[in-house]
Coordinates of C-alpha atoms and ligand atoms in Angstrom, one line a residue:
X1 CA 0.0 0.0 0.0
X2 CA 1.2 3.4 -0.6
X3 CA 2.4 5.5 2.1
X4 CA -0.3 8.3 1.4
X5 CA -3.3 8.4 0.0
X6 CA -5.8 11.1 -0.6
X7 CA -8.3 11.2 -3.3
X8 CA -6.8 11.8 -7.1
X9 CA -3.4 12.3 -5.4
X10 CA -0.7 9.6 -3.8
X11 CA 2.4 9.1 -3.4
X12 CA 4.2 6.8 -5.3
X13 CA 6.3 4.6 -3.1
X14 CA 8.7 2.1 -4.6
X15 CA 8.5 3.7 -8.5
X16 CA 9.1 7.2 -7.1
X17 CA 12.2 5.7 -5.7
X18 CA 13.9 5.7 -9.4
X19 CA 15.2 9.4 -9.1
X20 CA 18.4 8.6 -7.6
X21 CA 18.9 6.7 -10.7
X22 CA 20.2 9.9 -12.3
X23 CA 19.4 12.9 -10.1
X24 CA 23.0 13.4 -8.7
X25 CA 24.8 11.6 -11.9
X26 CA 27.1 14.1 -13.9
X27 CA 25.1 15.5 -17.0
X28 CA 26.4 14.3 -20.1
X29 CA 26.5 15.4 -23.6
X30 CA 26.1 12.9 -26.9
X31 CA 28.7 13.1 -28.7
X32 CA 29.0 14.2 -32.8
X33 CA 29.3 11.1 -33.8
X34 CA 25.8 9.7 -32.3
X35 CA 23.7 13.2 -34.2
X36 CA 25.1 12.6 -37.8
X37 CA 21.8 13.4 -38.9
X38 CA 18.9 14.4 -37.2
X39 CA 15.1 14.2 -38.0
X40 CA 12.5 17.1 -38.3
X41 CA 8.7 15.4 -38.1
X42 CA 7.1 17.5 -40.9
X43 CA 3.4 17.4 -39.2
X44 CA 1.9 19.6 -36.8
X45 CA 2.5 17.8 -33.4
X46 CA -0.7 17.6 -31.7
X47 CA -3.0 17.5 -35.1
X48 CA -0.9 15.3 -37.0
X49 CA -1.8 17.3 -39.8
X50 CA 1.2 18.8 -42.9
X51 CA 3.0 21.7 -42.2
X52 CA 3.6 24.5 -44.6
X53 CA 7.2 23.6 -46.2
X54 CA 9.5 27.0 -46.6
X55 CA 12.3 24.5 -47.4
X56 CA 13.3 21.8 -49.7
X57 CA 16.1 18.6 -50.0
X58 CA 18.7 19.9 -50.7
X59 CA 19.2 23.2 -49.2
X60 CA 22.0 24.2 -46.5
X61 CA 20.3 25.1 -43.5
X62 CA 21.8 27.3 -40.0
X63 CA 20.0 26.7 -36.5
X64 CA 17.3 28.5 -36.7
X65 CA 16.5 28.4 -40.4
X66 CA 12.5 28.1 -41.1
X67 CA 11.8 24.6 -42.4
X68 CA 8.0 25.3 -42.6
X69 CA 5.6 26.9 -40.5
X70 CA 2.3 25.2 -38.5
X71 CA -1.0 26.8 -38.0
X72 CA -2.4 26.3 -33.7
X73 CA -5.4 28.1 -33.1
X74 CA -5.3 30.5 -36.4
X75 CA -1.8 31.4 -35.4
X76 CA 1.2 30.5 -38.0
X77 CA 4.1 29.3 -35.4
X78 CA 7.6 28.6 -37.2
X79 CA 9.6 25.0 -37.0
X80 CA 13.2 25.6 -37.0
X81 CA 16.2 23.4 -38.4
X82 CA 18.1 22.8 -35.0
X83 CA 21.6 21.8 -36.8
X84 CA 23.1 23.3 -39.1
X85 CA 24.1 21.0 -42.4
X86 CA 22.0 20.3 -45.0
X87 CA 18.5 18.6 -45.9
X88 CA 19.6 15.4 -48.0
X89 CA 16.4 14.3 -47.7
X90 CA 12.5 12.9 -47.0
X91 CA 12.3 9.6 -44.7
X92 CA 9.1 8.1 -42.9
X93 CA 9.8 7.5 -39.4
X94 CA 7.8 7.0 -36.1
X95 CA 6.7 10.2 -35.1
X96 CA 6.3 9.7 -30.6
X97 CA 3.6 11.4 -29.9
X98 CA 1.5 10.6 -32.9
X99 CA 2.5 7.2 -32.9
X100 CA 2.3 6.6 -36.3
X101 CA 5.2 7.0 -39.7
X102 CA 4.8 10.7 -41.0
X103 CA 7.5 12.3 -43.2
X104 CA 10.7 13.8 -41.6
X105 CA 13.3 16.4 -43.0
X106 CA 16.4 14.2 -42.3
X107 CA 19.3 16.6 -42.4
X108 CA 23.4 15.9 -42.5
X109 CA 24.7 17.8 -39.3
X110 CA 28.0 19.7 -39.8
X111 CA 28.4 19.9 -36.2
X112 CA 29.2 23.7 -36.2
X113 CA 26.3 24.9 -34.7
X114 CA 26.3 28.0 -36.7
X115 CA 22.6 30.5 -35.8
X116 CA 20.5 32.7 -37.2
X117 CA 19.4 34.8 -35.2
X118 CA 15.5 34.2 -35.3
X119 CA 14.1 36.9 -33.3
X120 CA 15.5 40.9 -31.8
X121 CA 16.6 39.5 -28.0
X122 CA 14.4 40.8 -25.2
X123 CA 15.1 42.3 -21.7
X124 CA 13.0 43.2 -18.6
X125 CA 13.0 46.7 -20.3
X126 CA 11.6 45.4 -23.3
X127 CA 7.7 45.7 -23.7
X128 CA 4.8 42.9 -23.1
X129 CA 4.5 42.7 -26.7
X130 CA 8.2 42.3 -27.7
X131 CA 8.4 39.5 -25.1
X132 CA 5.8 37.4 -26.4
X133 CA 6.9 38.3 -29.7
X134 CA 9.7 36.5 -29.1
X135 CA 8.1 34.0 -27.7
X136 CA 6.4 33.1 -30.9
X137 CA 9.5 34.0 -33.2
X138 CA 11.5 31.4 -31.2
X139 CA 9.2 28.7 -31.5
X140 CA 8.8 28.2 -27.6
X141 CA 6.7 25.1 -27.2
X142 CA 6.4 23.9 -23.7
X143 CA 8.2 20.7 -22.2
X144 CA 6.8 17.4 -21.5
X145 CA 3.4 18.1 -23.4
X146 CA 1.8 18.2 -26.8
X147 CA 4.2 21.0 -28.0
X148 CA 1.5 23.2 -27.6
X149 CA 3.2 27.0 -28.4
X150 CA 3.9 29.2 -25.5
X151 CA 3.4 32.5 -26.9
X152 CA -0.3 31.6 -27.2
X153 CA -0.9 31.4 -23.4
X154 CA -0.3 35.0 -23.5
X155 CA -1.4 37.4 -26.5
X156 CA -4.9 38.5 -25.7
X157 CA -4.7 37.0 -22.5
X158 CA -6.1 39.8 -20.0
X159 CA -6.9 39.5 -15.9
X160 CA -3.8 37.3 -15.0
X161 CA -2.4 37.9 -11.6
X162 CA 0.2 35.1 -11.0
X163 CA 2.4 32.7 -13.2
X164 CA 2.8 29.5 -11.7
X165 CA 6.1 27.9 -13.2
X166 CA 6.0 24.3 -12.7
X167 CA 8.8 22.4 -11.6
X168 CA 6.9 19.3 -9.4
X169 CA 8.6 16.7 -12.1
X170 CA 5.9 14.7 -10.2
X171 CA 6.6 11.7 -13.1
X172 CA 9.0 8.6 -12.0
X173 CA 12.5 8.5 -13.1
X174 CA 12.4 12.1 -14.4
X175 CA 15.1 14.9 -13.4
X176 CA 15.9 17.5 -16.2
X177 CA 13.9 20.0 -14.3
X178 CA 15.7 19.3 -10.8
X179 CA 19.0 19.4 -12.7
X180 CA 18.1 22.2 -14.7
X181 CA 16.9 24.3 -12.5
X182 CA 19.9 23.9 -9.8
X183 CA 22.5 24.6 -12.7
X184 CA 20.8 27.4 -14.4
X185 CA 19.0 29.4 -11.8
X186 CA 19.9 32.8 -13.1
X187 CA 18.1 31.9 -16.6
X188 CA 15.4 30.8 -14.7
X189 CA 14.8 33.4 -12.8
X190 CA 15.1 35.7 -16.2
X191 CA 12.9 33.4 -18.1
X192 CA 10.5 33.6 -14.7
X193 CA 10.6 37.6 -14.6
X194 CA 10.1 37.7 -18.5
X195 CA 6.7 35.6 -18.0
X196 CA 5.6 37.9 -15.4
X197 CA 6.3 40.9 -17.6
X198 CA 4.7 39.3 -20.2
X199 CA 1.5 38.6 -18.6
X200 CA 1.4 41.7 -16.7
X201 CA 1.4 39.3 -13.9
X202 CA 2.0 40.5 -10.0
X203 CA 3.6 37.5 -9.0
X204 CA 5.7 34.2 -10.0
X205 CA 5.3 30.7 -8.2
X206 CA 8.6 28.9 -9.1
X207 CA 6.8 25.3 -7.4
X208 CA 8.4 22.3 -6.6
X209 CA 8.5 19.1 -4.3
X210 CA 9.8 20.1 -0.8
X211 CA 11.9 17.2 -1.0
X212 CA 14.2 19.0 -3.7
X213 CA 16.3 20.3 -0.8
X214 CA 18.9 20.7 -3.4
X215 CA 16.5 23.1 -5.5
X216 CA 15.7 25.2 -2.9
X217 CA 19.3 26.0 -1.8
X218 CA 19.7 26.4 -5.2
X219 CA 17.3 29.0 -5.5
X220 CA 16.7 31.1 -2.0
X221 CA 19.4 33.3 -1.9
X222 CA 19.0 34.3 -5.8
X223 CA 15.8 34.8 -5.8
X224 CA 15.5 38.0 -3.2
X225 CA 16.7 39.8 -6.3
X226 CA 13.8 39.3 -8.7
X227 CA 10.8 41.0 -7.6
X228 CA 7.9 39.1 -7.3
X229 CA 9.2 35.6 -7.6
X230 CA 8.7 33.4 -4.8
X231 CA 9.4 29.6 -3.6
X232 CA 6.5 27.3 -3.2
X233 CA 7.1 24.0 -2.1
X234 CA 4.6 20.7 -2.3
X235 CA 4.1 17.6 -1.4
X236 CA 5.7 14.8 -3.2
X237 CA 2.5 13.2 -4.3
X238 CA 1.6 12.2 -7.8
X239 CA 0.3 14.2 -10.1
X240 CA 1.2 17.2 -8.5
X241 CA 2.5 18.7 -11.8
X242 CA -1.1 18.2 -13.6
X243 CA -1.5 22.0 -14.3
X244 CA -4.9 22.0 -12.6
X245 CA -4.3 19.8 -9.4
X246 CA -0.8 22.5 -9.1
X247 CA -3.2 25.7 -9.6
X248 CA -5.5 24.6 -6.9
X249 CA -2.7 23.8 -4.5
X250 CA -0.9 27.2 -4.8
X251 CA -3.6 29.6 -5.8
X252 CA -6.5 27.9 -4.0
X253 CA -8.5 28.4 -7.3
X254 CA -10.0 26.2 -9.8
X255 CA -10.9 26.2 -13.0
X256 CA -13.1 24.9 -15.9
X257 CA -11.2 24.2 -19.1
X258 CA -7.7 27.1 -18.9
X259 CA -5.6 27.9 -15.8
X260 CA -6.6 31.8 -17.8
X261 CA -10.2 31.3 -16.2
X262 CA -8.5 31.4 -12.2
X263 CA -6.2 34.6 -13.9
X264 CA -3.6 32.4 -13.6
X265 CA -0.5 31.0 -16.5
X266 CA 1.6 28.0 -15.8
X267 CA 4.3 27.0 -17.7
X268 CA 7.4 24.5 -17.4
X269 CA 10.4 25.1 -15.8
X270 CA 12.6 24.4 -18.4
X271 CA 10.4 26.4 -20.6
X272 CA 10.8 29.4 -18.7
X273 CA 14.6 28.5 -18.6
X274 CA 14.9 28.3 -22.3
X275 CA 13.1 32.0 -22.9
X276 CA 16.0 33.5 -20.1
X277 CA 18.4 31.4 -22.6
X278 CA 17.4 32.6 -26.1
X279 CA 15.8 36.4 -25.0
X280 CA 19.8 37.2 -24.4
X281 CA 20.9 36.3 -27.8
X282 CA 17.5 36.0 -30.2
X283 CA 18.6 32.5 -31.0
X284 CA 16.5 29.1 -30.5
X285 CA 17.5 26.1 -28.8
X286 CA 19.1 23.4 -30.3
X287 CA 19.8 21.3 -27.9
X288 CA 17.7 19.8 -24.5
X289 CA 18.4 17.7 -21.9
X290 CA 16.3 14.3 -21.8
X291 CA 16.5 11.9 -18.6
X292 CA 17.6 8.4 -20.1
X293 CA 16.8 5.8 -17.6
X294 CA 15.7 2.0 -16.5
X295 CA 16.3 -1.5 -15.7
X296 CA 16.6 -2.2 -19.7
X297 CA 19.9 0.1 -19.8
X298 CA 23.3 -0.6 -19.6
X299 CA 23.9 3.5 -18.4
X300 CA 21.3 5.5 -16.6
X301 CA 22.0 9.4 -17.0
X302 CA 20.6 12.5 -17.9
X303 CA 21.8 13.0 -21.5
X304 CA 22.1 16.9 -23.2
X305 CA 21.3 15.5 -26.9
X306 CA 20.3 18.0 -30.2
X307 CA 16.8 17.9 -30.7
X308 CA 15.7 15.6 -33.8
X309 CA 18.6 12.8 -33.0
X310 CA 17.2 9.3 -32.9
X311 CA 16.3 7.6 -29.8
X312 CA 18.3 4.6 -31.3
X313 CA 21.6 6.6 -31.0
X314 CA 20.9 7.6 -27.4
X315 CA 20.3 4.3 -26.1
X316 CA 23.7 3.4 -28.0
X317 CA 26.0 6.1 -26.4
X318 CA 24.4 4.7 -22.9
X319 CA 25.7 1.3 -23.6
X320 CA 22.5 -0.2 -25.7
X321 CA 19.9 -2.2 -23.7
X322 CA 20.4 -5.2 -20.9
X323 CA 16.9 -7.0 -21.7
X324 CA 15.3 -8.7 -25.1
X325 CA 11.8 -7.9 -23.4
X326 CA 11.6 -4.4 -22.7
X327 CA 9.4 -1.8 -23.5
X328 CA 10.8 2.2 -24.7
X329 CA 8.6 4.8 -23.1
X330 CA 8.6 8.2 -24.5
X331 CA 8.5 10.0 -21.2
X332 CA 7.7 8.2 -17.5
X333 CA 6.2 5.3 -16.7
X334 CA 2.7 6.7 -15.4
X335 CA 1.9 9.1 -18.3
X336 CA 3.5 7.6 -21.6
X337 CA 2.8 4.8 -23.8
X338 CA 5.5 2.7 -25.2
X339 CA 7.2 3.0 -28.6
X340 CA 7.3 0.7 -31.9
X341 CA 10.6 1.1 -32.6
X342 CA 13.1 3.0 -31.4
X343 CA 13.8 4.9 -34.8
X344 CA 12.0 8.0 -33.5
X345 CA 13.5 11.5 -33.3
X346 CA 13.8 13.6 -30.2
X347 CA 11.1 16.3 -30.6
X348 CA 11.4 19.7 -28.4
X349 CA 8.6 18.9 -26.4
X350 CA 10.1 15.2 -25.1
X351 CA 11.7 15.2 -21.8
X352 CA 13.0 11.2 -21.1
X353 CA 13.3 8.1 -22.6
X354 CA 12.3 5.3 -20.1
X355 CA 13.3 1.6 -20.6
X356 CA 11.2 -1.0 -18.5
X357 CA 11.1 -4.6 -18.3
X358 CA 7.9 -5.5 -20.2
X359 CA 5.6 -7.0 -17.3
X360 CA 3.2 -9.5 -17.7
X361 CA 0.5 -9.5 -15.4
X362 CA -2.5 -11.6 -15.5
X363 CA -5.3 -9.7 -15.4
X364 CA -8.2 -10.5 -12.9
X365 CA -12.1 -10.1 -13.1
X366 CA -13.3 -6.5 -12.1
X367 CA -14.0 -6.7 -8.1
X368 CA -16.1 -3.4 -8.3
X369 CA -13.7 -2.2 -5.2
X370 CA -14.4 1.4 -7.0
X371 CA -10.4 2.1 -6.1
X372 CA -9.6 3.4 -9.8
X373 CA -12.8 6.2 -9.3
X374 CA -11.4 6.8 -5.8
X375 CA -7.8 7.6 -6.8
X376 CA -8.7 9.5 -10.0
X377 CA -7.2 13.4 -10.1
X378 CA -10.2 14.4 -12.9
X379 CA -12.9 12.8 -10.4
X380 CA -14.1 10.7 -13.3
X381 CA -15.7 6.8 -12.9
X382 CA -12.5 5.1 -15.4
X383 CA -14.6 1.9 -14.5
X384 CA -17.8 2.4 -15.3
X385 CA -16.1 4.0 -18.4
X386 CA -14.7 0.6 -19.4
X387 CA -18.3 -0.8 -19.1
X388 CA -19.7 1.6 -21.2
X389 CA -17.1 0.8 -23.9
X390 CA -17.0 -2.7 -23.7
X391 CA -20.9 -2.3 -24.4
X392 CA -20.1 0.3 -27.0
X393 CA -22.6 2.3 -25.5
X394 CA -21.6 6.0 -26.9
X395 CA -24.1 8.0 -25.2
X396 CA -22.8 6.6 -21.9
X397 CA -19.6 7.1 -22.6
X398 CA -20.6 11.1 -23.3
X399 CA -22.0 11.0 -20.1
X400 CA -19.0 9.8 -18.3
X401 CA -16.7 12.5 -19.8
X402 CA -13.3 10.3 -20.9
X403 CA -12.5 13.6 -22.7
X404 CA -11.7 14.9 -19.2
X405 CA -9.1 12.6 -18.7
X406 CA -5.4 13.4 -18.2
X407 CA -3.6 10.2 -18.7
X408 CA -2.3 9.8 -15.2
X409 CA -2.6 6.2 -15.2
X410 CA -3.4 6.4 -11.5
X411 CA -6.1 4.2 -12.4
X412 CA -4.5 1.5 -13.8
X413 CA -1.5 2.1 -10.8
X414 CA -4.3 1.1 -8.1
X415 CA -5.7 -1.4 -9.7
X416 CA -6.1 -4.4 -7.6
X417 CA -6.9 -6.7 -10.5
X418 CA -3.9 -5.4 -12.7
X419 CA -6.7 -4.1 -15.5
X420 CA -5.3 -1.1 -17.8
X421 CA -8.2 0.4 -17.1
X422 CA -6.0 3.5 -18.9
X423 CA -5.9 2.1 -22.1
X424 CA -9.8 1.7 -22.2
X425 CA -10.3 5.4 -20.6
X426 CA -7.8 6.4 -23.7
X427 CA -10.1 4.4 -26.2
X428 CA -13.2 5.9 -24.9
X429 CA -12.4 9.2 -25.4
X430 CA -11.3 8.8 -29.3
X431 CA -13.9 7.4 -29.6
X432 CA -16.0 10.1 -27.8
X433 CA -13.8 12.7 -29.9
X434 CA -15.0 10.8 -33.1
X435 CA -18.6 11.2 -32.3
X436 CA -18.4 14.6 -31.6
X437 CA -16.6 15.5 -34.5
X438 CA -19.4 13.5 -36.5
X439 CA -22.1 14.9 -34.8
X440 CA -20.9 18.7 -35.6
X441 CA -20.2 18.0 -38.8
X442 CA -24.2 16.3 -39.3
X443 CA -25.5 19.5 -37.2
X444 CA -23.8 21.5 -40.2
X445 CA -24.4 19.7 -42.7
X446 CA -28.1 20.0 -41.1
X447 CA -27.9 24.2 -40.7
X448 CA -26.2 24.3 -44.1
X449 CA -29.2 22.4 -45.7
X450 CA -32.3 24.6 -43.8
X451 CA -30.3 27.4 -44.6
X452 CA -30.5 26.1 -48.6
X453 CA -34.4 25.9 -48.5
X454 CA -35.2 28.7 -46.9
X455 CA -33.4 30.5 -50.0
Ligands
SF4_1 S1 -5.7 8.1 -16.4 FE1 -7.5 9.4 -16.6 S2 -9.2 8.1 -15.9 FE2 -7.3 7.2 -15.1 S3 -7.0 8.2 -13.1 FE3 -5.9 9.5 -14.6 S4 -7.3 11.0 -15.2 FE4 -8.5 9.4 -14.2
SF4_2 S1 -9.7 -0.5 -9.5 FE1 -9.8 -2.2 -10.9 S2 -10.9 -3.8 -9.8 FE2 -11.3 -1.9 -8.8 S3 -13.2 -1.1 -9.8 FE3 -11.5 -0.2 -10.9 S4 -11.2 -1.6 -12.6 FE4 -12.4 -2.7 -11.1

């Protein structure tokens, strides 16, 4: 049983444990000869859908020239070559977050890092405009997520009081954001303050798990100097980092659908650390830092690697893989779903690469114990949402909201029978997504014929 339990929030004891796997390791850095060439998915990353090519095979690209451009809620945002070399061509790969082949710019890496400078740099003197300005120009996506663009939390944005900047790296196994924020405080704290301007913002929650003691020393003394910007610590339960559980700890506020409706912003903190990075010098990032760690490695570390480099060639500098029956995650354990194959490239957004012993568990009847609807942070019934999709009862499921779900996997953590009740939650709500899509589309096509006869 786990230590502490409250409803939709627990500590994970045993699993949690896997930190020290690569929390106080040295960073290190893959070396030229694992990035020959590096991969640029050429698909919107939460639609899936073609972006807008403003290059071609063939051409000699900088870091930081514009290989095409995406369109996220009406808004063009930019994707960036983040090598410098030259495109030699068009490959299907695995794409990690789709998880499905789309086309990739696969381009030869000269390994001289030369930039273009893709945006005017910023300062605390600059304007709320010019900050998110840059914001967009840079192509600031946030970590860990869908890649959805930063700058977008914040144009048009009015009533924000605080920006919560999210550091609770509440995931397993995960520690960029511990390591990153002990080593590069000061661009924290820039990035932190830029936000703040940005959003017009009175204050800054920099939050984190008390149990970072490291962090906090880190952070205490440095921080008297930036107005505004304070500590807050949590507890180490999971998932603390889910934007909405975090907002209600620190702000004692909920909301509906946007952290905008409790006048609050949150973003990553290695997100805020790459805009006090790139506002100095206009330039993007070419380079991140993933956590590469798990029983089915020979190495476990925290490797700095140039985004678009394949997970393949990661593994490899670590040593290649100690099991035949493992299973790649893209991310933790709790929140990500394993990979195909491990010819997938690095995307901005990715933050680890787990590898797990495959476990096979046999699965037991359903004892209606309730602990899966007890445990879950979105207070939905993931049971009773397995029925309703085993019966393929749609207008159930649409009761039972799977849409609300945030892919936890608490439920299928608590689980007594060792059910995935996570991977029935997940098909419930495509399929609820593919009904509402049909039904708008009908209700159109519906208005759109009345609207014909009453010509
Ligand atoms: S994965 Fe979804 S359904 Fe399961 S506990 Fe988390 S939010 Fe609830
Ligand atoms: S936790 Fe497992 S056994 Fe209990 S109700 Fe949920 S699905 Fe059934």
């Amino acid at each position: 049983m786990p230590l502490f339990k409250s409803a939709g929030k627990m500590h994970l004891r045993g699993i949690n444990d896997t930190k020290h796997l690569t929390s106080e390791k040295e960073v290190l850095t893959l070396p030229d000869q694992y990035a020959k060439k590096v991969y640029v998915p050429l698909v919107d990353p939460g639609k899936g859908t073609p972006i807008t090519l403003k290059a071609k095979v063939g051409d000699e690209v900088k870091v930081g020239t514009l290989l095409g451009t995406r369109m996220t809620l009406g808004k063009e945002f930019p994707v960036y070559s983040p090598v410098s070399g030259k495109i030699v061509g068009e490959v299907m790969m695995l794409h990690s977050g789709l998880m499905r082949s789309v086309k990739h710019f696969e381009i030869e890496n000269d390994f001289k890092y030369e930039n273009i400078k893709v945006t005017e740099p910023v300062s605390l003197e600059s304007s709320s405009e010019e900050i998110i300005k840059a914001m967009h120009e840079l192509g600031l996506v946030g970590f860990g997520g869908a890649g959805f663009p930063t700058f977008l939390k914040y144009q048009g944005v009015e009533g924000i009081d605080t920006v919560v900047i999210n550091g609770v790296e509440c995931e397993p196994f995960l520690t960029t954001d511990y390591n990153a924020m002990i080593k590069e405080s000061q661009d924290l704290f820039l990035g932190a303050s830029l936000m703040k301007k940005a959003s017009n913002a009175s204050r800054v929650l920099i939050c984190f798990k008390k149990n970072k003691v490291k962090v906090y020393q880190a952070l205490k003394d440095e921080i008297k100097n930036y107005p505004g910007l304070e500590l807050v610590l949590v507890s180490d339960v999971y998932p603390m980092g889910w934007e909405k559980l975090l907002v209600q700890t620190v702000t004692k506020r909920t909301y509906e659908k946007l952290p905008s409706e409790a006048h609050v912003i949150v973003n990553n903190a290695q997100t805020a650390i790459e805009l006090g990075k790139s506002s100095k010098t206009g330039f993007i990032t070419s380079k991140k830092m993933l956590t590469v760690s798990g029983e089915g490695l020979k190495e476990n570390a925290n490797v700095i690697v140039p985004i678009g480099c394949k997970v393949s060639q990661i593994i490899d500098y670590l040593g290649g893989y100690v099991i035949d029956d493992g299973v790649v995650l893209m991310g933790g354990p709790m929140c990500s779903r394993g990979l195909m194959n491990d010819e997938c490239a690095v995307l901005p957004c990715n933050d680890a690469i787990t590898v797990l012993r495959r476990l096979v568990r046999r699965t037991q009847t359903c004892l209606r114990c309730g602990a899966c609807s007890d445990h879950c942070p979105a207070n939905l019934q993931p049971v009773e949402i397995k029925i309703a999709f085993e019966h393929k009862d749609i207008d159930r499921m649409m009761a039972l909201k799977p849409t609300s779900c945030i892919g936890c996997g608490l439920c299928s953590y608590v689980c007594p029978s060792h059910i995935e009740v996570n991977d029935f939650v997940k098909k419930a709500k495509n399929m609820v997504n593919m009904e509402n899509a049909k039904r708008a589309a009908m209700e159109k096509n519906k208005q759109a014929a009345l609207n014909g006869g009453n010509k």
